[in-house]
């Protein structure tokens, strides 16, 4: 499951020129990078009713851009090209848990430091140009820690527990077909 968007990542190709023409630089779409929160869960149900889950949350964000400069050619035909590339910040973790039916776990620790600047002061007066507005306001810097907490409740849906209408509502809520595992009770009779 992904909550976020896809951003295009461009690739650059430099073709060397001749003595009379300089090199040519072309940019094309290389791929789309997922930006947002992705949660992958692989569940497995044991015979005694426990749920074994491999959980892999991943947070991807585009923080800023970096410029790369390349020079092609020599002498008077040398051309310098500057290309901007995004910096992709990825935070991810993978864990494995064993839960009973209807138990809830919390996954945390995906910390991020966010730095910000803000100008506070008297409205309208702090916006006066030519440095006069600085007399009526000040710039503050904030450092904030953000922690993503993920709550997961494990549920085993038995085949006869829900009606087809209730299953259709669950499918619509999950926006995909749920994984339904059929468990048959074993008949254990003692032999005398």
PDB file of C-alpha atoms in Angstrom:
ATOM      1  CA  UNK A   1       0.000   0.000   0.000  1.00  0.00           C
ATOM      2  CA  UNK A   2       1.385   3.425  -0.969  1.00  0.00           C
ATOM      3  CA  UNK A   3       0.184   6.768   0.354  1.00  0.00           C
ATOM      4  CA  UNK A   4       1.920   9.453  -1.681  1.00  0.00           C
ATOM      5  CA  UNK A   5       2.765  10.253  -5.280  1.00  0.00           C
ATOM      6  CA  UNK A   6       5.244   9.458  -8.063  1.00  0.00           C
ATOM      7  CA  UNK A   7       7.778  12.074  -9.146  1.00  0.00           C
ATOM      8  CA  UNK A   8       9.626  11.895 -12.478  1.00  0.00           C
ATOM      9  CA  UNK A   9      13.400  11.408 -12.415  1.00  0.00           C
ATOM     10  CA  UNK A  10      15.150  12.721 -15.520  1.00  0.00           C
ATOM     11  CA  UNK A  11      18.261  11.251 -17.061  1.00  0.00           C
ATOM     12  CA  UNK A  12      20.799  13.261 -19.074  1.00  0.00           C
ATOM     13  CA  UNK A  13      22.675  12.118 -22.154  1.00  0.00           C
ATOM     14  CA  UNK A  14      25.661  14.076 -23.493  1.00  0.00           C
ATOM     15  CA  UNK A  15      26.661  13.455 -27.102  1.00  0.00           C
ATOM     16  CA  UNK A  16      30.121  14.723 -28.063  1.00  0.00           C
ATOM     17  CA  UNK A  17      30.192  17.258 -30.849  1.00  0.00           C
ATOM     18  CA  UNK A  18      32.563  17.819 -33.729  1.00  0.00           C
ATOM     19  CA  UNK A  19      35.183  20.556 -34.196  1.00  0.00           C
ATOM     20  CA  UNK A  20      32.543  22.992 -35.458  1.00  0.00           C
ATOM     21  CA  UNK A  21      29.625  22.063 -33.211  1.00  0.00           C
ATOM     22  CA  UNK A  22      29.545  21.651 -29.462  1.00  0.00           C
ATOM     23  CA  UNK A  23      28.156  18.690 -27.596  1.00  0.00           C
ATOM     24  CA  UNK A  24      24.399  18.235 -27.308  1.00  0.00           C
ATOM     25  CA  UNK A  25      22.659  17.432 -24.035  1.00  0.00           C
ATOM     26  CA  UNK A  26      19.288  15.719 -24.042  1.00  0.00           C
ATOM     27  CA  UNK A  27      17.131  14.952 -21.045  1.00  0.00           C
ATOM     28  CA  UNK A  28      14.592  12.177 -20.981  1.00  0.00           C
ATOM     29  CA  UNK A  29      12.348  10.527 -18.434  1.00  0.00           C
ATOM     30  CA  UNK A  30      14.381   7.837 -16.679  1.00  0.00           C
ATOM     31  CA  UNK A  31      11.810   6.483 -14.214  1.00  0.00           C
ATOM     32  CA  UNK A  32       9.202   7.507 -11.624  1.00  0.00           C
ATOM     33  CA  UNK A  33      10.261   7.533  -7.961  1.00  0.00           C
ATOM     34  CA  UNK A  34       7.652   6.767  -5.302  1.00  0.00           C
ATOM     35  CA  UNK A  35       7.414   9.564  -2.733  1.00  0.00           C
ATOM     36  CA  UNK A  36       5.349   8.869   0.373  1.00  0.00           C
ATOM     37  CA  UNK A  37       4.658   6.054   2.812  1.00  0.00           C
ATOM     38  CA  UNK A  38       4.653   2.423   1.683  1.00  0.00           C
ATOM     39  CA  UNK A  39       3.612  -0.442   3.969  1.00  0.00           C
ATOM     40  CA  UNK A  40       4.213  -4.058   2.924  1.00  0.00           C
ATOM     41  CA  UNK A  41       2.853  -6.826   5.157  1.00  0.00           C
ATOM     42  CA  UNK A  42       3.235 -10.559   4.502  1.00  0.00           C
ATOM     43  CA  UNK A  43       0.974 -12.544   6.882  1.00  0.00           C
ATOM     44  CA  UNK A  44       1.062 -16.258   7.581  1.00  0.00           C
ATOM     45  CA  UNK A  45      -1.453 -18.074   9.801  1.00  0.00           C
ATOM     46  CA  UNK A  46      -0.366 -21.096  11.820  1.00  0.00           C
ATOM     47  CA  UNK A  47      -2.582 -24.056  12.694  1.00  0.00           C
ATOM     48  CA  UNK A  48      -2.920 -22.958  16.329  1.00  0.00           C
ATOM     49  CA  UNK A  49      -4.317 -19.520  15.381  1.00  0.00           C
ATOM     50  CA  UNK A  50      -1.202 -17.356  15.590  1.00  0.00           C
ATOM     51  CA  UNK A  51      -0.419 -14.813  12.868  1.00  0.00           C
ATOM     52  CA  UNK A  52       3.206 -14.448  11.798  1.00  0.00           C
ATOM     53  CA  UNK A  53       3.753 -11.141   9.945  1.00  0.00           C
ATOM     54  CA  UNK A  54       6.764  -9.706   8.145  1.00  0.00           C
ATOM     55  CA  UNK A  55       6.243  -5.926   8.221  1.00  0.00           C
ATOM     56  CA  UNK A  56       8.255  -3.528   6.047  1.00  0.00           C
ATOM     57  CA  UNK A  57       7.324   0.179   6.308  1.00  0.00           C
ATOM     58  CA  UNK A  58       9.205   2.648   4.075  1.00  0.00           C
ATOM     59  CA  UNK A  59       9.049   6.456   4.022  1.00  0.00           C
ATOM     60  CA  UNK A  60      10.465   8.264   0.985  1.00  0.00           C
ATOM     61  CA  UNK A  61      10.671  12.037   0.612  1.00  0.00           C
ATOM     62  CA  UNK A  62      12.301  14.480  -1.793  1.00  0.00           C
ATOM     63  CA  UNK A  63      14.275  16.848   0.408  1.00  0.00           C
ATOM     64  CA  UNK A  64      16.031  19.253  -1.987  1.00  0.00           C
ATOM     65  CA  UNK A  65      17.886  19.432  -5.277  1.00  0.00           C
ATOM     66  CA  UNK A  66      21.602  19.156  -6.007  1.00  0.00           C
ATOM     67  CA  UNK A  67      23.305  20.514  -9.107  1.00  0.00           C
ATOM     68  CA  UNK A  68      25.814  18.506 -11.115  1.00  0.00           C
ATOM     69  CA  UNK A  69      28.110  20.232 -13.595  1.00  0.00           C
ATOM     70  CA  UNK A  70      29.715  18.467 -16.551  1.00  0.00           C
ATOM     71  CA  UNK A  71      32.091  19.816 -19.197  1.00  0.00           C
ATOM     72  CA  UNK A  72      32.322  18.302 -22.664  1.00  0.00           C
ATOM     73  CA  UNK A  73      34.688  19.231 -25.449  1.00  0.00           C
ATOM     74  CA  UNK A  74      38.033  21.002 -25.437  1.00  0.00           C
ATOM     75  CA  UNK A  75      39.310  24.459 -26.203  1.00  0.00           C
ATOM     76  CA  UNK A  76      36.848  26.973 -27.644  1.00  0.00           C
ATOM     77  CA  UNK A  77      34.158  24.320 -28.214  1.00  0.00           C
ATOM     78  CA  UNK A  78      34.036  23.265 -24.544  1.00  0.00           C
ATOM     79  CA  UNK A  79      30.513  23.413 -23.140  1.00  0.00           C
ATOM     80  CA  UNK A  80      29.563  23.297 -19.477  1.00  0.00           C
ATOM     81  CA  UNK A  81      26.162  21.842 -18.589  1.00  0.00           C
ATOM     82  CA  UNK A  82      24.480  22.089 -15.206  1.00  0.00           C
ATOM     83  CA  UNK A  83      21.781  19.551 -14.375  1.00  0.00           C
ATOM     84  CA  UNK A  84      19.600  19.492 -11.248  1.00  0.00           C
ATOM     85  CA  UNK A  85      18.872  16.169  -9.519  1.00  0.00           C
ATOM     86  CA  UNK A  86      16.577  15.618  -6.519  1.00  0.00           C
ATOM     87  CA  UNK A  87      17.889  14.210  -3.244  1.00  0.00           C
ATOM     88  CA  UNK A  88      15.701  11.278  -2.186  1.00  0.00           C
ATOM     89  CA  UNK A  89      15.536  10.595   1.575  1.00  0.00           C
ATOM     90  CA  UNK A  90      14.515   7.006   2.471  1.00  0.00           C
ATOM     91  CA  UNK A  91      13.738   5.691   5.956  1.00  0.00           C
ATOM     92  CA  UNK A  92      12.754   2.048   6.234  1.00  0.00           C
ATOM     93  CA  UNK A  93      12.725  -0.861   8.647  1.00  0.00           C
ATOM     94  CA  UNK A  94      11.744  -4.517   8.528  1.00  0.00           C
ATOM     95  CA  UNK A  95      10.512  -6.604  11.444  1.00  0.00           C
ATOM     96  CA  UNK A  96       8.781  -9.901  12.090  1.00  0.00           C
ATOM     97  CA  UNK A  97       6.098 -10.340  14.763  1.00  0.00           C
ATOM     98  CA  UNK A  98       3.935 -13.165  16.073  1.00  0.00           C
ATOM     99  CA  UNK A  99       0.431 -12.164  17.203  1.00  0.00           C
ATOM    100  CA  UNK A 100      -2.797 -13.745  18.354  1.00  0.00           C
ATOM    101  CA  UNK A 101      -6.077 -12.948  16.622  1.00  0.00           C
ATOM    102  CA  UNK A 102      -7.286  -9.355  17.356  1.00  0.00           C
ATOM    103  CA  UNK A 103      -4.019  -8.270  19.019  1.00  0.00           C
ATOM    104  CA  UNK A 104      -2.541  -4.853  18.131  1.00  0.00           C
ATOM    105  CA  UNK A 105       1.119  -3.897  17.765  1.00  0.00           C
ATOM    106  CA  UNK A 106       2.774  -0.497  17.375  1.00  0.00           C
ATOM    107  CA  UNK A 107       5.867   0.077  15.227  1.00  0.00           C
ATOM    108  CA  UNK A 108       7.827   3.285  15.778  1.00  0.00           C
ATOM    109  CA  UNK A 109      11.333   4.637  15.456  1.00  0.00           C
ATOM    110  CA  UNK A 110      11.168   6.041  11.925  1.00  0.00           C
ATOM    111  CA  UNK A 111      12.443   9.411  13.153  1.00  0.00           C
ATOM    112  CA  UNK A 112      13.044  12.466  11.010  1.00  0.00           C
ATOM    113  CA  UNK A 113      14.495  15.876  11.914  1.00  0.00           C
ATOM    114  CA  UNK A 114      12.697  18.773  10.242  1.00  0.00           C
ATOM    115  CA  UNK A 115      14.302  22.210  10.297  1.00  0.00           C
ATOM    116  CA  UNK A 116      12.234  25.255   9.506  1.00  0.00           C
ATOM    117  CA  UNK A 117      12.473  29.035   9.477  1.00  0.00           C
ATOM    118  CA  UNK A 118       9.644  31.408  10.234  1.00  0.00           C
ATOM    119  CA  UNK A 119       9.352  35.178  10.421  1.00  0.00           C
ATOM    120  CA  UNK A 120       7.141  36.361  13.265  1.00  0.00           C
ATOM    121  CA  UNK A 121       6.249  39.917  14.158  1.00  0.00           C
ATOM    122  CA  UNK A 122       3.680  42.656  13.748  1.00  0.00           C
ATOM    123  CA  UNK A 123       1.452  41.976  10.731  1.00  0.00           C
ATOM    124  CA  UNK A 124       2.034  44.208   7.682  1.00  0.00           C
ATOM    125  CA  UNK A 125       4.869  46.134   9.406  1.00  0.00           C
ATOM    126  CA  UNK A 126       7.255  43.148   9.309  1.00  0.00           C
ATOM    127  CA  UNK A 127       6.750  43.024   5.513  1.00  0.00           C
ATOM    128  CA  UNK A 128       7.996  46.578   4.823  1.00  0.00           C
ATOM    129  CA  UNK A 129      10.888  46.436   2.291  1.00  0.00           C
ATOM    130  CA  UNK A 130      14.416  47.952   2.498  1.00  0.00           C
ATOM    131  CA  UNK A 131      15.222  46.364   5.861  1.00  0.00           C
ATOM    132  CA  UNK A 132      12.746  48.477   7.816  1.00  0.00           C
ATOM    133  CA  UNK A 133      10.467  45.457   8.341  1.00  0.00           C
ATOM    134  CA  UNK A 134      13.198  43.692  10.326  1.00  0.00           C
ATOM    135  CA  UNK A 135      12.648  46.208  13.107  1.00  0.00           C
ATOM    136  CA  UNK A 136       9.090  44.887  13.553  1.00  0.00           C
ATOM    137  CA  UNK A 137       9.784  41.160  13.368  1.00  0.00           C
ATOM    138  CA  UNK A 138      12.304  38.421  13.882  1.00  0.00           C
ATOM    139  CA  UNK A 139      13.298  35.185  12.213  1.00  0.00           C
ATOM    140  CA  UNK A 140      13.078  32.005  14.263  1.00  0.00           C
ATOM    141  CA  UNK A 141      14.563  28.606  13.521  1.00  0.00           C
ATOM    142  CA  UNK A 142      12.795  25.459  14.682  1.00  0.00           C
ATOM    143  CA  UNK A 143      14.022  21.882  14.933  1.00  0.00           C
ATOM    144  CA  UNK A 144      11.228  19.322  15.092  1.00  0.00           C
ATOM    145  CA  UNK A 145      11.469  15.552  15.445  1.00  0.00           C
ATOM    146  CA  UNK A 146       8.765  13.588  13.637  1.00  0.00           C
ATOM    147  CA  UNK A 147       8.111   9.941  14.523  1.00  0.00           C
ATOM    148  CA  UNK A 148       5.745   7.788  12.488  1.00  0.00           C
ATOM    149  CA  UNK A 149       3.766   5.311  14.589  1.00  0.00           C
ATOM    150  CA  UNK A 150       2.106   2.410  12.773  1.00  0.00           C
ATOM    151  CA  UNK A 151      -0.712   0.523  14.538  1.00  0.00           C
ATOM    152  CA  UNK A 152      -1.549  -2.916  13.110  1.00  0.00           C
ATOM    153  CA  UNK A 153      -4.388  -5.092  14.395  1.00  0.00           C
ATOM    154  CA  UNK A 154      -4.281  -8.693  13.186  1.00  0.00           C
ATOM    155  CA  UNK A 155      -7.605 -10.349  12.364  1.00  0.00           C
ATOM    156  CA  UNK A 156      -8.320 -13.840  11.113  1.00  0.00           C
ATOM    157  CA  UNK A 157     -11.453 -13.838   8.971  1.00  0.00           C
ATOM    158  CA  UNK A 158     -13.090 -17.235   8.994  1.00  0.00           C
ATOM    159  CA  UNK A 159     -15.053 -18.362   5.979  1.00  0.00           C
ATOM    160  CA  UNK A 160     -18.471 -18.448   7.692  1.00  0.00           C
ATOM    161  CA  UNK A 161     -17.985 -15.430   9.980  1.00  0.00           C
ATOM    162  CA  UNK A 162     -19.176 -12.783   7.486  1.00  0.00           C
ATOM    163  CA  UNK A 163     -21.973 -12.635   4.949  1.00  0.00           C
ATOM    164  CA  UNK A 164     -21.132 -11.954   1.288  1.00  0.00           C
ATOM    165  CA  UNK A 165     -22.410  -8.366   1.712  1.00  0.00           C
ATOM    166  CA  UNK A 166     -20.091  -7.759   4.675  1.00  0.00           C
ATOM    167  CA  UNK A 167     -17.158  -9.228   2.724  1.00  0.00           C
ATOM    168  CA  UNK A 168     -17.984  -6.894  -0.187  1.00  0.00           C
ATOM    169  CA  UNK A 169     -17.893  -3.932   2.229  1.00  0.00           C
ATOM    170  CA  UNK A 170     -14.493  -5.084   3.537  1.00  0.00           C
ATOM    171  CA  UNK A 171     -13.174  -5.412  -0.017  1.00  0.00           C
ATOM    172  CA  UNK A 172     -14.374  -1.895  -0.862  1.00  0.00           C
ATOM    173  CA  UNK A 173     -12.807  -0.499   2.314  1.00  0.00           C
ATOM    174  CA  UNK A 174      -9.475  -2.171   1.599  1.00  0.00           C
ATOM    175  CA  UNK A 175      -9.682  -1.307  -2.141  1.00  0.00           C
ATOM    176  CA  UNK A 176      -8.577  -4.830  -2.956  1.00  0.00           C
ATOM    177  CA  UNK A 177      -9.648  -8.383  -2.342  1.00  0.00           C
ATOM    178  CA  UNK A 178      -8.786  -9.530   1.183  1.00  0.00           C
ATOM    179  CA  UNK A 179      -6.723 -12.627   1.719  1.00  0.00           C
ATOM    180  CA  UNK A 180      -9.099 -15.303   2.974  1.00  0.00           C
ATOM    181  CA  UNK A 181      -7.516 -18.383   4.485  1.00  0.00           C
ATOM    182  CA  UNK A 182      -9.736 -21.405   5.050  1.00  0.00           C
ATOM    183  CA  UNK A 183      -8.884 -23.433   8.125  1.00  0.00           C
ATOM    184  CA  UNK A 184     -10.555 -26.770   8.674  1.00  0.00           C
ATOM    185  CA  UNK A 185     -10.855 -28.168  12.160  1.00  0.00           C
ATOM    186  CA  UNK A 186      -9.131 -31.490  12.557  1.00  0.00           C
ATOM    187  CA  UNK A 187     -11.212 -34.280  13.996  1.00  0.00           C
ATOM    188  CA  UNK A 188      -9.189 -35.744  16.834  1.00  0.00           C
ATOM    189  CA  UNK A 189     -10.744 -38.934  18.180  1.00  0.00           C
ATOM    190  CA  UNK A 190      -9.003 -41.166  20.602  1.00  0.00           C
ATOM    191  CA  UNK A 191      -8.737 -44.746  19.516  1.00  0.00           C
ATOM    192  CA  UNK A 192      -9.283 -47.325  22.207  1.00  0.00           C
TER     193      UNK A 192
END
